[in-house]
mmCIF file of C-alpha atoms and ligand atoms in Angstrom:
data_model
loop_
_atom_site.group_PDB
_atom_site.id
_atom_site.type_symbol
_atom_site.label_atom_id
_atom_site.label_comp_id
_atom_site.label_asym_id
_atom_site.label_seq_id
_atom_site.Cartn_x
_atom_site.Cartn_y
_atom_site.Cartn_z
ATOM 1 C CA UNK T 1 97.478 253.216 134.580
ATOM 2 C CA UNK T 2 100.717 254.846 135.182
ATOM 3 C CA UNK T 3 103.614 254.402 132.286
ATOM 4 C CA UNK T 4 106.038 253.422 134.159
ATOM 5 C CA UNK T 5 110.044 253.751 132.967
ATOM 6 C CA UNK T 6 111.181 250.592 134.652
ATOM 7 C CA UNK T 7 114.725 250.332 134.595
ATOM 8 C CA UNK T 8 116.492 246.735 133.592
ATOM 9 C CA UNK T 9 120.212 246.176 133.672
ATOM 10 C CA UNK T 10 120.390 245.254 129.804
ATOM 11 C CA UNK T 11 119.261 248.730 129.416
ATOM 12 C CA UNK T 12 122.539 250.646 128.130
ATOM 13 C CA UNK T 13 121.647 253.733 130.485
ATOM 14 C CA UNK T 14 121.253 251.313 133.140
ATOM 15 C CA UNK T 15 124.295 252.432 135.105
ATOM 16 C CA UNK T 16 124.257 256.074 134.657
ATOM 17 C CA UNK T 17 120.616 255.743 135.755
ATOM 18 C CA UNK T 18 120.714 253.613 138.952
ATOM 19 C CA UNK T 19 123.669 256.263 140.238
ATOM 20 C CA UNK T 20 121.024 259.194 139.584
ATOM 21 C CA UNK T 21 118.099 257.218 140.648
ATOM 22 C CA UNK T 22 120.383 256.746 143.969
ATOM 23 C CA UNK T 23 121.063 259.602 144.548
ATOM 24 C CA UNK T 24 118.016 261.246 144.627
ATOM 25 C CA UNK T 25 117.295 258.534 147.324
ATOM 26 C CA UNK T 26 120.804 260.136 149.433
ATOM 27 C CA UNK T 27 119.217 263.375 148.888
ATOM 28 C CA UNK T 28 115.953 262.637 150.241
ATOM 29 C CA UNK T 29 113.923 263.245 147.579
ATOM 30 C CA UNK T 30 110.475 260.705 147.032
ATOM 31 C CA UNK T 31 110.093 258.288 144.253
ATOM 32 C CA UNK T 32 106.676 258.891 142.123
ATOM 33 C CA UNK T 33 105.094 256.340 139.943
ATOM 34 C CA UNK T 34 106.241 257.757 136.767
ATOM 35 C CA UNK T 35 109.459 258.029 137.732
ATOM 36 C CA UNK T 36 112.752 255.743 136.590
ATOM 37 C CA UNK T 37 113.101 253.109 138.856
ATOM 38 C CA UNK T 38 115.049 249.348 138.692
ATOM 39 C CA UNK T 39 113.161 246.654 138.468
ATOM 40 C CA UNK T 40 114.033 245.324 141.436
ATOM 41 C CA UNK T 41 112.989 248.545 143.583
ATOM 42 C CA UNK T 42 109.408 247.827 142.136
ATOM 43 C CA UNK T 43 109.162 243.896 142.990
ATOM 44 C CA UNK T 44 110.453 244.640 146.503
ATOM 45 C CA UNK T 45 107.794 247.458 146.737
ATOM 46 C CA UNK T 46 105.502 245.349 145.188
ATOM 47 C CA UNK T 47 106.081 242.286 147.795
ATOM 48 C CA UNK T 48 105.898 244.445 150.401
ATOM 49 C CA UNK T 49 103.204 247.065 150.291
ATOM 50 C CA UNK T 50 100.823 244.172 148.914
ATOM 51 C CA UNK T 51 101.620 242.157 151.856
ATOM 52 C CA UNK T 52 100.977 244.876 154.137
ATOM 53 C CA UNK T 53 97.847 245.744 152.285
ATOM 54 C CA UNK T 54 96.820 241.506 153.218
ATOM 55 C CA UNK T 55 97.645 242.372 156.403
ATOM 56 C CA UNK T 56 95.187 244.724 157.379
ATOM 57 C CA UNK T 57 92.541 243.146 155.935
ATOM 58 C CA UNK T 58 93.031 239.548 157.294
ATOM 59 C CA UNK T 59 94.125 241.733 160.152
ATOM 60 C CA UNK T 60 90.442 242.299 160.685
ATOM 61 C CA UNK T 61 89.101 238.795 161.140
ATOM 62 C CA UNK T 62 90.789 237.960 165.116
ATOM 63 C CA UNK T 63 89.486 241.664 165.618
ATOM 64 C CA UNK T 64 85.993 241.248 164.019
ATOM 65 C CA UNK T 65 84.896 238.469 165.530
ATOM 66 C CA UNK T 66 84.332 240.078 169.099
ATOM 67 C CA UNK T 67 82.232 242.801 167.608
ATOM 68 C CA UNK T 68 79.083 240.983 168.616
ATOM 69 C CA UNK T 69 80.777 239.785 172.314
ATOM 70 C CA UNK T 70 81.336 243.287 172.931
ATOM 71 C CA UNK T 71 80.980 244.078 176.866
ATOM 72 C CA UNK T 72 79.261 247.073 176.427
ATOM 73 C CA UNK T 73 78.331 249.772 173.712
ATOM 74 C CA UNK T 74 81.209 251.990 174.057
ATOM 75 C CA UNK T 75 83.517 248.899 173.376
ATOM 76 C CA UNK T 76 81.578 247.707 170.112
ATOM 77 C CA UNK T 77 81.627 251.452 168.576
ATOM 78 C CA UNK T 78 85.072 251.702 169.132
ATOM 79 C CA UNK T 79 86.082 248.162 167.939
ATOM 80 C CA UNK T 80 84.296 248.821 164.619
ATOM 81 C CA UNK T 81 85.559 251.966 164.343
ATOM 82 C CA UNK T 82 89.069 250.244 164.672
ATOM 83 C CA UNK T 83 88.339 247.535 162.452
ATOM 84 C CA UNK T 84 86.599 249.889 159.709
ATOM 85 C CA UNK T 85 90.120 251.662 159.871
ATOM 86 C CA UNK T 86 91.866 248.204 158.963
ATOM 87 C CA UNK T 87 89.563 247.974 155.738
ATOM 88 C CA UNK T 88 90.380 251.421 154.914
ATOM 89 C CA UNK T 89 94.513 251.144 155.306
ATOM 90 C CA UNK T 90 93.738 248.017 153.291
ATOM 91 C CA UNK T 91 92.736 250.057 150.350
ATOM 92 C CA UNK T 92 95.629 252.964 150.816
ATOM 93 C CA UNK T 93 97.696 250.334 150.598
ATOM 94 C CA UNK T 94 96.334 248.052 147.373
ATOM 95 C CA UNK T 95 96.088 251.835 145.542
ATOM 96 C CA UNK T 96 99.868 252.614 146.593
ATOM 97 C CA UNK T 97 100.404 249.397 145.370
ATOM 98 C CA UNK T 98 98.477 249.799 141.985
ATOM 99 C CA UNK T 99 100.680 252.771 141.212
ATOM 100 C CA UNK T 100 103.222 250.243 140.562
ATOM 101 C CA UNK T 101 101.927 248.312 137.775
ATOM 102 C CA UNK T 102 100.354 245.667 139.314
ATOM 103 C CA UNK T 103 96.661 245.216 139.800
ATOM 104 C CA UNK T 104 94.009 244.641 142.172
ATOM 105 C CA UNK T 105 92.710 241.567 141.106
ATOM 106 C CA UNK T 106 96.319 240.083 140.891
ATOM 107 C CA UNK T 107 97.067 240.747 144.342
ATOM 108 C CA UNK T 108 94.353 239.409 145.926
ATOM 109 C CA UNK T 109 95.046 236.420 143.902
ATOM 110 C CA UNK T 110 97.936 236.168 145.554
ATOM 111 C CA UNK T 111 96.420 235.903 148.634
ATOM 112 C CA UNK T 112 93.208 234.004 148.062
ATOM 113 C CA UNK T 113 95.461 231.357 146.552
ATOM 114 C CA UNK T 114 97.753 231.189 149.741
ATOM 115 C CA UNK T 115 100.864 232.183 147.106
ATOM 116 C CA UNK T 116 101.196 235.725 149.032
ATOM 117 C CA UNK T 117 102.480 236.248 152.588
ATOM 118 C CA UNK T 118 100.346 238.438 155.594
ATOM 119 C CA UNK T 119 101.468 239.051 158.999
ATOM 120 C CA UNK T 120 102.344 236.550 161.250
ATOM 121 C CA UNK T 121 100.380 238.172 164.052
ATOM 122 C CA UNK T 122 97.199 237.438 162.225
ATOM 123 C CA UNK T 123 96.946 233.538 162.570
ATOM 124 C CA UNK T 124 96.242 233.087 166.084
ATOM 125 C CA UNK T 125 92.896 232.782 167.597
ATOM 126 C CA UNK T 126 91.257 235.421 169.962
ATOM 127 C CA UNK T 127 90.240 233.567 172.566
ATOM 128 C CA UNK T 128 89.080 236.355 175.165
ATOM 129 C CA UNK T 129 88.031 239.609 175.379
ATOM 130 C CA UNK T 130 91.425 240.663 176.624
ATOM 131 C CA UNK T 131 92.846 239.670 173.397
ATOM 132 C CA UNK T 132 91.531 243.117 171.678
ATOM 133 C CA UNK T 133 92.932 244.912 174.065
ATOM 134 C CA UNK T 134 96.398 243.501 174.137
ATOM 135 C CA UNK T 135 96.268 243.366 170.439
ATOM 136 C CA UNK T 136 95.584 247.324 170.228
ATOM 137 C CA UNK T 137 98.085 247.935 172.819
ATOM 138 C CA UNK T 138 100.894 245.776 171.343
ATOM 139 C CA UNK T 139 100.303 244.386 168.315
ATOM 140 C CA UNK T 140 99.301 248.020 166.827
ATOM 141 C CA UNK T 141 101.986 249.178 168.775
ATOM 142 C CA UNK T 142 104.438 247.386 166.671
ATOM 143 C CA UNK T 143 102.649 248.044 163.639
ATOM 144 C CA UNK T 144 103.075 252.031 164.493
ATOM 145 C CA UNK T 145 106.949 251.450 165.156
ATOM 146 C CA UNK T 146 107.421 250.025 161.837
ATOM 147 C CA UNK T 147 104.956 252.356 159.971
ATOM 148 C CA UNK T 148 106.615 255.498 161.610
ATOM 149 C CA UNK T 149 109.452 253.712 159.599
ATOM 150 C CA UNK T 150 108.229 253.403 156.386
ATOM 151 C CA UNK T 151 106.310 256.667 156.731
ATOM 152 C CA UNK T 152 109.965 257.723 155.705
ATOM 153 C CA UNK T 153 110.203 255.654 152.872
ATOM 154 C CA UNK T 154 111.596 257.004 149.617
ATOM 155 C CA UNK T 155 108.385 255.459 147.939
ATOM 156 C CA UNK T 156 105.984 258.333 147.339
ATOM 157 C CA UNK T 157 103.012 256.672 147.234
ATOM 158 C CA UNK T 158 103.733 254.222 150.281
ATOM 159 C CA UNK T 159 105.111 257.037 152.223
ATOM 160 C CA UNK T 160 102.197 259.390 152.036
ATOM 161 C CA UNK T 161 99.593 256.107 152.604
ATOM 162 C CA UNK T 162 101.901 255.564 156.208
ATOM 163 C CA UNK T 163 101.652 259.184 157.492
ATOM 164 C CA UNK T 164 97.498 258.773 157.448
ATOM 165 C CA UNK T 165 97.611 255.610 158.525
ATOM 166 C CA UNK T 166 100.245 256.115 161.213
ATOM 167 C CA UNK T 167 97.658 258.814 163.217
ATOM 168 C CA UNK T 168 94.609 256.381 162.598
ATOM 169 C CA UNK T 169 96.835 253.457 164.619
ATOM 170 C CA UNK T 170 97.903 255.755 167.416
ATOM 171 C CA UNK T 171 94.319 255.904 168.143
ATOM 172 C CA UNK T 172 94.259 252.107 168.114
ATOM 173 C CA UNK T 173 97.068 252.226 170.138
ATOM 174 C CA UNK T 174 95.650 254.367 172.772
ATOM 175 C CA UNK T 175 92.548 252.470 172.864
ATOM 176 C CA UNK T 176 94.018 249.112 173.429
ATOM 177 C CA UNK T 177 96.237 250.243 176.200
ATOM 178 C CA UNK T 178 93.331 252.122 178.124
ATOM 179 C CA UNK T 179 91.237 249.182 178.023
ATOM 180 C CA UNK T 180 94.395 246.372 179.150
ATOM 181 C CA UNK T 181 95.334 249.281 181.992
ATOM 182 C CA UNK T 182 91.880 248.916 183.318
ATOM 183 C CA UNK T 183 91.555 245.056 183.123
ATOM 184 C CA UNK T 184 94.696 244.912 184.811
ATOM 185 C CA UNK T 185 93.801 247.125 187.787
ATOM 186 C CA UNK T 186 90.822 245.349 187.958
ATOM 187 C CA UNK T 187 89.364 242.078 189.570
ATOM 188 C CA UNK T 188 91.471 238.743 190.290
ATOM 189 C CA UNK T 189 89.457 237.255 187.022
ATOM 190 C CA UNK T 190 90.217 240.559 184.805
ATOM 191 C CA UNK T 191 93.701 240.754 185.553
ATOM 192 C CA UNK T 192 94.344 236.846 185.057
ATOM 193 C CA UNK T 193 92.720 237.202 181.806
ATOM 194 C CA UNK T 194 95.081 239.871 180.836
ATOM 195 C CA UNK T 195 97.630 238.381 181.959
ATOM 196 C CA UNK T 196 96.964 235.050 180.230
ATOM 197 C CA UNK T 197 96.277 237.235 176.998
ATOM 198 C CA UNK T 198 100.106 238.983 177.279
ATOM 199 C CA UNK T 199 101.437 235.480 177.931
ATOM 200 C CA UNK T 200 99.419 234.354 174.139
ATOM 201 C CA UNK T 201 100.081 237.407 172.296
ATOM 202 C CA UNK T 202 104.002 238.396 173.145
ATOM 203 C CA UNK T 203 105.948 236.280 171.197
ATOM 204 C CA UNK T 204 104.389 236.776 168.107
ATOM 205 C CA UNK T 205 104.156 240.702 168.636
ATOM 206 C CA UNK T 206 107.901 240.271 168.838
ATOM 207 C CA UNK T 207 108.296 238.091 165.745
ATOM 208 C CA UNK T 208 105.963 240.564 163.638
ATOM 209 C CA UNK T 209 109.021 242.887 163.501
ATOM 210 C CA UNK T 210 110.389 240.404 160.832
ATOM 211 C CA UNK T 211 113.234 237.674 161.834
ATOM 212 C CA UNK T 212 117.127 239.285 163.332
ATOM 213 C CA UNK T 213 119.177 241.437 160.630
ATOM 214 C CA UNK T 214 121.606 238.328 160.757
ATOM 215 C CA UNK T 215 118.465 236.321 159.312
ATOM 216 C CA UNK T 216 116.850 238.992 156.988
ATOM 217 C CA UNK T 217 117.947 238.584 153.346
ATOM 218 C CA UNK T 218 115.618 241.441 152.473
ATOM 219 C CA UNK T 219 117.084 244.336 154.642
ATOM 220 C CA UNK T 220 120.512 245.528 153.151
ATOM 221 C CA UNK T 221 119.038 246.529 149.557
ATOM 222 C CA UNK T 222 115.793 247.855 151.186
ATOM 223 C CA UNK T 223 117.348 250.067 153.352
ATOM 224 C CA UNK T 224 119.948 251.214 150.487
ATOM 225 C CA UNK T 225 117.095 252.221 148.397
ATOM 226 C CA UNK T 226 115.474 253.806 151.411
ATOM 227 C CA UNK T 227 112.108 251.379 151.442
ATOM 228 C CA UNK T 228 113.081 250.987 154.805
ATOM 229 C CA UNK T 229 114.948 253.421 157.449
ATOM 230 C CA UNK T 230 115.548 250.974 160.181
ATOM 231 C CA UNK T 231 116.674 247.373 160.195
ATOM 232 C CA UNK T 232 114.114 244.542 161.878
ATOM 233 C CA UNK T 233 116.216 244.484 165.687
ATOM 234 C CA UNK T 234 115.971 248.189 165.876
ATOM 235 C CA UNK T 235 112.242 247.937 165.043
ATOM 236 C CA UNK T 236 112.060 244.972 167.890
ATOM 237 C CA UNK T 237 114.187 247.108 170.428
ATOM 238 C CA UNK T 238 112.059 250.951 169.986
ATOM 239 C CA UNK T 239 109.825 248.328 170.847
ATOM 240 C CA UNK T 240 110.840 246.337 173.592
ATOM 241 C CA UNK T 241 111.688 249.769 175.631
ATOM 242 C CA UNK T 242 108.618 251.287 174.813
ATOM 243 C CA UNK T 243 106.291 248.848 176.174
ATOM 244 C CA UNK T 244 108.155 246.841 178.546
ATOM 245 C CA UNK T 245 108.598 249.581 181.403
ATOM 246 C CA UNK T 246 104.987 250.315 181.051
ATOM 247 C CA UNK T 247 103.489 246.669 180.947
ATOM 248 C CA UNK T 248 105.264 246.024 184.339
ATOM 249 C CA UNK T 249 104.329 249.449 185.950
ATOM 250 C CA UNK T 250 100.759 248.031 184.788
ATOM 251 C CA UNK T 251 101.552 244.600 187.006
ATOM 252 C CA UNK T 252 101.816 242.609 184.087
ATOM 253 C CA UNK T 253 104.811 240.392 183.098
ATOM 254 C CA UNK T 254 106.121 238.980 179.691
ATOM 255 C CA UNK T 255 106.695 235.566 179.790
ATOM 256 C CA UNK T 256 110.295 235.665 178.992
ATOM 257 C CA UNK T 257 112.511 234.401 182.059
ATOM 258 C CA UNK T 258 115.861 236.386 180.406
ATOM 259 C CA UNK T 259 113.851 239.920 180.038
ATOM 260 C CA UNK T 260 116.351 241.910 181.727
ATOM 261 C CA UNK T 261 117.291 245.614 181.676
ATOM 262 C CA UNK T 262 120.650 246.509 180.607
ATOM 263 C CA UNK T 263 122.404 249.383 182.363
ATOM 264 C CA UNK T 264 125.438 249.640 180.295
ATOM 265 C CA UNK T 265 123.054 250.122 176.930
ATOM 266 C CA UNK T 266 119.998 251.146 178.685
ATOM 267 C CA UNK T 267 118.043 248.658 176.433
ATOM 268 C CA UNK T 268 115.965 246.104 177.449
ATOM 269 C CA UNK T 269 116.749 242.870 176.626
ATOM 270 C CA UNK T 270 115.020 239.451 175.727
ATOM 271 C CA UNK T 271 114.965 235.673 175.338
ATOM 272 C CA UNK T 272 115.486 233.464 172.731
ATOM 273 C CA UNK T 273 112.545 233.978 170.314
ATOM 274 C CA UNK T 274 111.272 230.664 169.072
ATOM 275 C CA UNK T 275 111.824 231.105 165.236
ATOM 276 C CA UNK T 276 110.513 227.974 164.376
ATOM 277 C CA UNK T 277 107.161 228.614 164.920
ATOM 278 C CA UNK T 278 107.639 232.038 162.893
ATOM 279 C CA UNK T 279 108.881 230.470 160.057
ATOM 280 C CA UNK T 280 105.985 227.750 160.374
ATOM 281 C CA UNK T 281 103.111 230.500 160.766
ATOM 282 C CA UNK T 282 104.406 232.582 157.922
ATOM 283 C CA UNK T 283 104.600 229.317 155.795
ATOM 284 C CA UNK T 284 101.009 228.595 156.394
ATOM 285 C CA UNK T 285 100.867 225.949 159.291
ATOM 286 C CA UNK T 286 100.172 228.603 162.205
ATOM 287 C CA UNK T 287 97.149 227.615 164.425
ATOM 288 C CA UNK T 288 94.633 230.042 162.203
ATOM 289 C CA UNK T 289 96.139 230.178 158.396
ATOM 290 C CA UNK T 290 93.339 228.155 156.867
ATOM 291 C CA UNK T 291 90.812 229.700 158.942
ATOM 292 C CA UNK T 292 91.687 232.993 158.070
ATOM 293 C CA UNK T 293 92.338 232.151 154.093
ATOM 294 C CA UNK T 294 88.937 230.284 153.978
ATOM 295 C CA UNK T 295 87.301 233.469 155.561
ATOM 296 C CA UNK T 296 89.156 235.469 152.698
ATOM 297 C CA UNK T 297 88.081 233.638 150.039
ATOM 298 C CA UNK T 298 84.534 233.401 151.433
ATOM 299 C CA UNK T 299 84.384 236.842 151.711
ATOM 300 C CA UNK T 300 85.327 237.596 147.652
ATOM 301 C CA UNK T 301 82.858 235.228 146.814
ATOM 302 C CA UNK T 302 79.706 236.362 148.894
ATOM 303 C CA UNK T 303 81.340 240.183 147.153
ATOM 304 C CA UNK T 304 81.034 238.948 144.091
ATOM 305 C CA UNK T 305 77.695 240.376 143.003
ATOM 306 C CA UNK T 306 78.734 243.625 144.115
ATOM 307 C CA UNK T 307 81.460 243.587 141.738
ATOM 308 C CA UNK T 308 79.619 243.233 139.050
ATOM 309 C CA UNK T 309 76.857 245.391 139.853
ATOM 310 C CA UNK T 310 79.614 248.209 139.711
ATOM 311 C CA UNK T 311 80.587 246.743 136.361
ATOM 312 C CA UNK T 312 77.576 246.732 134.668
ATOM 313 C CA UNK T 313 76.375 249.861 136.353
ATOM 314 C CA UNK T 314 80.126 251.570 134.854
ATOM 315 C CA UNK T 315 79.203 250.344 131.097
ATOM 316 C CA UNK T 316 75.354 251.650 131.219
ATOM 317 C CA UNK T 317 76.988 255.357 132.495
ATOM 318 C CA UNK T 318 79.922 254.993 129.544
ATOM 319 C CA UNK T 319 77.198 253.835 127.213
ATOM 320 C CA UNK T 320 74.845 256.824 128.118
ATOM 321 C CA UNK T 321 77.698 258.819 127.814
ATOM 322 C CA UNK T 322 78.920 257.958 124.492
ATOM 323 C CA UNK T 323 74.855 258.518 123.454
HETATM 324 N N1 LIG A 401 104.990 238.116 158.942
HETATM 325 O O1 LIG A 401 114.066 239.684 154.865
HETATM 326 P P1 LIG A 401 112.930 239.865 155.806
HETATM 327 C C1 LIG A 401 99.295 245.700 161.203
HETATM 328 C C2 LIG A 401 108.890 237.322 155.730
HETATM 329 S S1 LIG A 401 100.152 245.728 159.759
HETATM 330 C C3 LIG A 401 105.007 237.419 157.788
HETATM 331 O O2 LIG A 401 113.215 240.464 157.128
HETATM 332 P P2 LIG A 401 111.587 242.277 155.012
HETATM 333 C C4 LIG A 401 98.134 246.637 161.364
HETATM 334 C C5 LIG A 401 109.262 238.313 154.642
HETATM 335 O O3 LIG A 401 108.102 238.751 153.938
HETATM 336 C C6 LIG A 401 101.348 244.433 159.892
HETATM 337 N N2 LIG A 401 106.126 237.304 157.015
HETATM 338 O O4 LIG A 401 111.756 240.692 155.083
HETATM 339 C C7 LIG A 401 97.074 246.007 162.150
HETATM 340 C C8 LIG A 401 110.226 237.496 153.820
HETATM 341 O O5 LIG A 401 109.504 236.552 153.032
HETATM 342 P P3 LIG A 401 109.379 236.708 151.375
HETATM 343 C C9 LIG A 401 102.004 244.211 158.603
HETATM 344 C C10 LIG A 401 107.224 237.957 157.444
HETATM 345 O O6 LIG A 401 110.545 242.553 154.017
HETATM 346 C C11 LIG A 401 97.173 245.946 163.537
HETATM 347 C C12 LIG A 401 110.963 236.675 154.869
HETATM 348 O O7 LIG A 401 110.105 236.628 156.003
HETATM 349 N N3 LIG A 401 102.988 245.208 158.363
HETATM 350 O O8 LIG A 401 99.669 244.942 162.006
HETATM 351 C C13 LIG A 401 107.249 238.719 158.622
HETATM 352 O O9 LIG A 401 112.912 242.934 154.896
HETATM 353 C C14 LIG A 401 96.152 245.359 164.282
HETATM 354 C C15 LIG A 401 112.304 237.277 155.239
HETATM 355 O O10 LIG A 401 112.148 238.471 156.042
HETATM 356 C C16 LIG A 401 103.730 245.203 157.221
HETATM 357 O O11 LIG A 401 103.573 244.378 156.366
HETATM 358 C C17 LIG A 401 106.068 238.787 159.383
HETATM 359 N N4 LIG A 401 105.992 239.464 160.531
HETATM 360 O O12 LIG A 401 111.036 242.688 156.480
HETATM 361 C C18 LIG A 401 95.961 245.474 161.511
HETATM 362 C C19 LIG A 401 104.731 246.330 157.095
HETATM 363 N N5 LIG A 401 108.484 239.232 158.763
HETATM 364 O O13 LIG A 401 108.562 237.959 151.118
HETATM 365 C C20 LIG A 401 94.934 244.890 162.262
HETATM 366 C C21 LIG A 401 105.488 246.308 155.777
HETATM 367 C C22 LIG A 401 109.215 238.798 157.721
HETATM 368 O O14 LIG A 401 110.767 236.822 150.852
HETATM 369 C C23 LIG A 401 95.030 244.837 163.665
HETATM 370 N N6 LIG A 401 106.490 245.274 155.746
HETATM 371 N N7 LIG A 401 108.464 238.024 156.938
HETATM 372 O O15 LIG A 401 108.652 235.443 150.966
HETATM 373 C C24 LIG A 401 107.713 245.398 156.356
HETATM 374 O O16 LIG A 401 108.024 246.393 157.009
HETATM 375 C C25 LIG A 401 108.694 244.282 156.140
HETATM 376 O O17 LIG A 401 108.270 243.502 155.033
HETATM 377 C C26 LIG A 401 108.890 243.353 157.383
HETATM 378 C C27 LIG A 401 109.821 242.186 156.983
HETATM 379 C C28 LIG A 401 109.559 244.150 158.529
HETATM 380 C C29 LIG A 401 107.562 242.778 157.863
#
């Protein structure tokens, strides 16, 4: 493990320390895990990356269950491909994570206990085969806004982990919007299902951005210490102007009445986004969160012989070793 010089405001330094530690943020330099840091920089990492890292890997259960329901072979290799990916930014993100001070089996903890927040996006069902494709078109297409983000992040460890993961989503991304551009060009069923799946999936993809800056107690000291380079709206709006000229040039339509395009600000602009089923899904009551917790903790458990193969396999090599 790391020793890590944690900084706490009884320290008498602390001062002197937080204005160097700052700025080395103004000058752009990176973070590492041995470096000086306040305490608070690490919780908020902490919170963060390890919910991201829950993310992708309850991120692959709405995805994962379609492998089998595949239409055709091309489809299922490129869905597990996809959802092998998800596992994989899982781990980045646990390790960047780790380099913090905080473990493995305490984070997922957190989340097998239901004490640690996951995306939003991740506790509705899939209820078609459309839904993978809007999900790869939109939902990773948010995820990419915001990781392009972070991918900037004065975090070493978390910064690095969003530059690889960043080119494995644009792939995702890509994928998702061939396969909606084809359903949507296709016959009166296809494109209804599509449609029906943008009317399911758009709200959330909008809340996943996090709630507005004038709701997000988080923001202001994340993006002083350069965790994060945008704010939530901006996020939301890169968004928004992005996908929306493309969705409709593709025949399909968001189900927001007040989408409109602005000509003074040459933004795009939406509804009323209904908060109150945010803050429900995040808090656990969303249409999936037990479903997707139960799957979790299922999952650890039918692991657990695997982990301790590895154990005992680890002590016979240090034993032989030491021999
Ligand atoms: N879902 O003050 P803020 C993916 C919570 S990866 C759940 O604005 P902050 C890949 C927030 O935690 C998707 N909770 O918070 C993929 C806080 O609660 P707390 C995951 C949310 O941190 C694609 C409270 O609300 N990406 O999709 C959400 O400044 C396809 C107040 O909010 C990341 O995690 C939400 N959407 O900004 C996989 C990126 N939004 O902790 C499979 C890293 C807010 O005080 C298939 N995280 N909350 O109890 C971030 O960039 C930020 O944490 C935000 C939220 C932008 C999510």
């Amino acid at each position: 493990m790391v020793k890590l010089r944690i900084g706490y405001p009884e320290d008498p330094d602390y001062q002197e320390r937080l204005e160097e530690f700052e700025a080395r943020i103004a000058r752009g330099e990176k973070i590492e895990p041995g470096d000086w840091m306040p305490a608070e920089y690490r919780r908020q990492l902490i919170r963060m990356i390890s919910q991201h890292a829950h993310s992708e890997w309850v991120g692959m259960l709405p995805e994962g269950a379609w492998i089998p329901r595949a239409p055709s072979l091309r489809r299922k290799l490129i869905l597990l491909a996809k959802v092998q990916d998800e596992a994989g930014h899982g781990q980045y993100l646990y390790h960047a994570a780790e380099t913090l001070g905080v473990t493995r089996e305490e984070m997922v903890e957190a989340l097998l206990s239901g004490k640690a927040k996951y995306s939003n996006i991740f506790n509705y069902p899939t209820l078609t085969w459309a839904d993978v494709g809007i999900i790869g078109w939109l939902v990773d297409g948010m995820a990419i806004k915001n990781q392009t983000m972070l991918a900037q992040c004065s975090y070493g460890p978390y910064s690095r982990a969003m530059v690889r993961i960043c080119a494995e989503e644009t792939f995702h991304h890509k994928q998702g919007k061939e396969a909606v551009l084809l359903y949507a060009k296709g016959s009166p069923k296809q494109r209804r299902m599509v449609q029906d799946a943008l009317n399911r999936w758009w709200w959330p993809t909008l809340m996943m951005a996090g709630p507005h800056d004038t709701d997000s107690p988080h923001t202001p000291l994340l993006l002083r210490w350069g965790i994060k380079t945008k704010t939530n709206d901006q996020i939301r709006q890169e968004f928004l102007d992005e996908h929306v000229p493309e969705l409709l040039e593709a025949g399909l339509v968001p189900p927001d009445p007040e989408l409109r395009y602005d000509e003074k600000t040459g933004h795009w602009v939406h509804g009323p986004i209904p908060w109150d089923e945010f803050w429900k899904v995040i808090n656990g009551e969303g249409p999936m969160n037990r479903h997707r917790l139960l799957a979790r903790q299922r999952a650890h458990e039918e692991g657990r012989w695997v982990r301790e193969a590895l154990e005992a396999y680890s002590k016979r090599r240090l034993a032989q070793a030491a021999d």
